[in-house]
Every structure is written in C-alpha cells, then in structure tokens.
Amino acid sequence: GLTGTIVLQRDELQAITSDSWIITIIALAGIFILFVISFRMWLSPILAILTVILGVIWALGIASFLVDYLSMLTAMISVILVGLGIDFSLHIISGYTEKRNQGHDVKVSMQDTLQRFGPGITTGGITTGLAFLTLMISETEGMQEMGIVGGSSIIVIMLATITILPNMLII
C-alpha cells in the first residue's frame, strides 16, 4: 500500500540482503562441486570452503567496525569475497597435494607449499585488497564503503587462509 522512493529503496535493500545469502550459498556449493571434480577428493574442498567461510565471518565482523551499515553495494560483498578468497585455498591445496603425491611427509609438504606459494598468495591478497581500498577516494559514500569492506576483507581472508588451512590440512 505504500510507494515512493524511500519505500522502494527499502524494499530493494531487503531483497538484495536476503538474496545475497542465497547467492553466497549457491556460490559455495558450485565452488565445492568444482573442487571435488578437479581434485577428485572430498576432504580438501570441505576444508577450503570452511576456511573461506571463517574468513568471510572474520572479515564481516571487522567490517562492522569500519562502516555503520551495509549499503546495497556492500550487501553483495560476501559473494565477491567467496569468489576471490577461494583462490588462496586453491594454491595451498594444490601445492600440498602435489608434495604429498610425491611421497613427502606432512611437515615437509606443508613447509614446501608455504615457501613456494606463500609469497604469491600474500602479494596477491595485499594487492587485491589495496585495489579495493582505492575506492575510498571515490566521491560516493557507497563506493567508499565498498572499498573499505572489500579491501580489508580480502586481506583478512588471505590471512585466515594462510593461518587456518595449513593447520587443518595437517590435522
């Protein structure tokens, strides 16, 4: 029964917010299926998805201190974070699996993997985060918030991947 710009914007924001969780779950399921098909294993893809979920939770927790509320732009950030954040896990899992298939023990495999891929993962995470953070100089508040949330979140997910995933793989 109500109409007008404010009512329509409220309805759009509610739709985007509720849809963002559904889309994020669909993205996670698609990534999981692709991982299972590519790696022909179940456990490592589950660990990668868990790592990304924990990273996104940490990132959104930190983002809650950086911005007052999620706008229509930043409400969809979880889908972007899942898509960009899973890459870090992919490198660690593929390197670790390669070393284990060569017959190395768990400790040596993880050390070699982190020495080989750690600098690239760190550089990729920081540069992607900084690229998002450049949106902070935008004139629109929504783009500024997107830059703050996206930039800080990518860096947090990268840190979560480097600290959590190797431990879960070893265990």
Steps between C-alpha positions, in 0.01 A plus 500: 500500500798738523704643219769755445876511479570415863261204505638362172860537620413320824337216306799474265745494791306224675484296180872539433593418859291184510607397150869554576501210747328269254741599223796453735385148588452417133850633426647288781319190373619562144857551614483182710374295206771642274766422762377141541502447124843662455684347796307170512483516879246608761688613809723773357211682328302489825797650685537769234132593526520506881805726480325742267188504718709575810690768310177665382360490855816662636498754218137598550561524875786742441297686238226560758748723683606681182160593353171577671281275285510308174366690201361339185854489360662347807218252567622285210861504617483146642459353151800697377704394802419133448602522135825684566585330829480142378802558276732512801379158615534359150872573488570351842298185436649440157857550623450286808331222302780505244766462769309223679458312170876521452541307825606781734380491859238741634738751659735526202207521258343792685831683547583469131148608402505810719852592388403458136153654498495715815668806348271491196188458712607785728585728210175417321291556813663831587490638145135400454416649838682823413320514166167488683622755754563752220121529478521698825590811300175475306251783535204273578461358849386161373816453295714613793337242725539234231871579487542487875305177544640329189861600558519413866302180447725360227803555721326334797396199288856468372630499859235247604598273212869513580444433871199264510515284187855365546415396856181326393680320217768377739245382755 
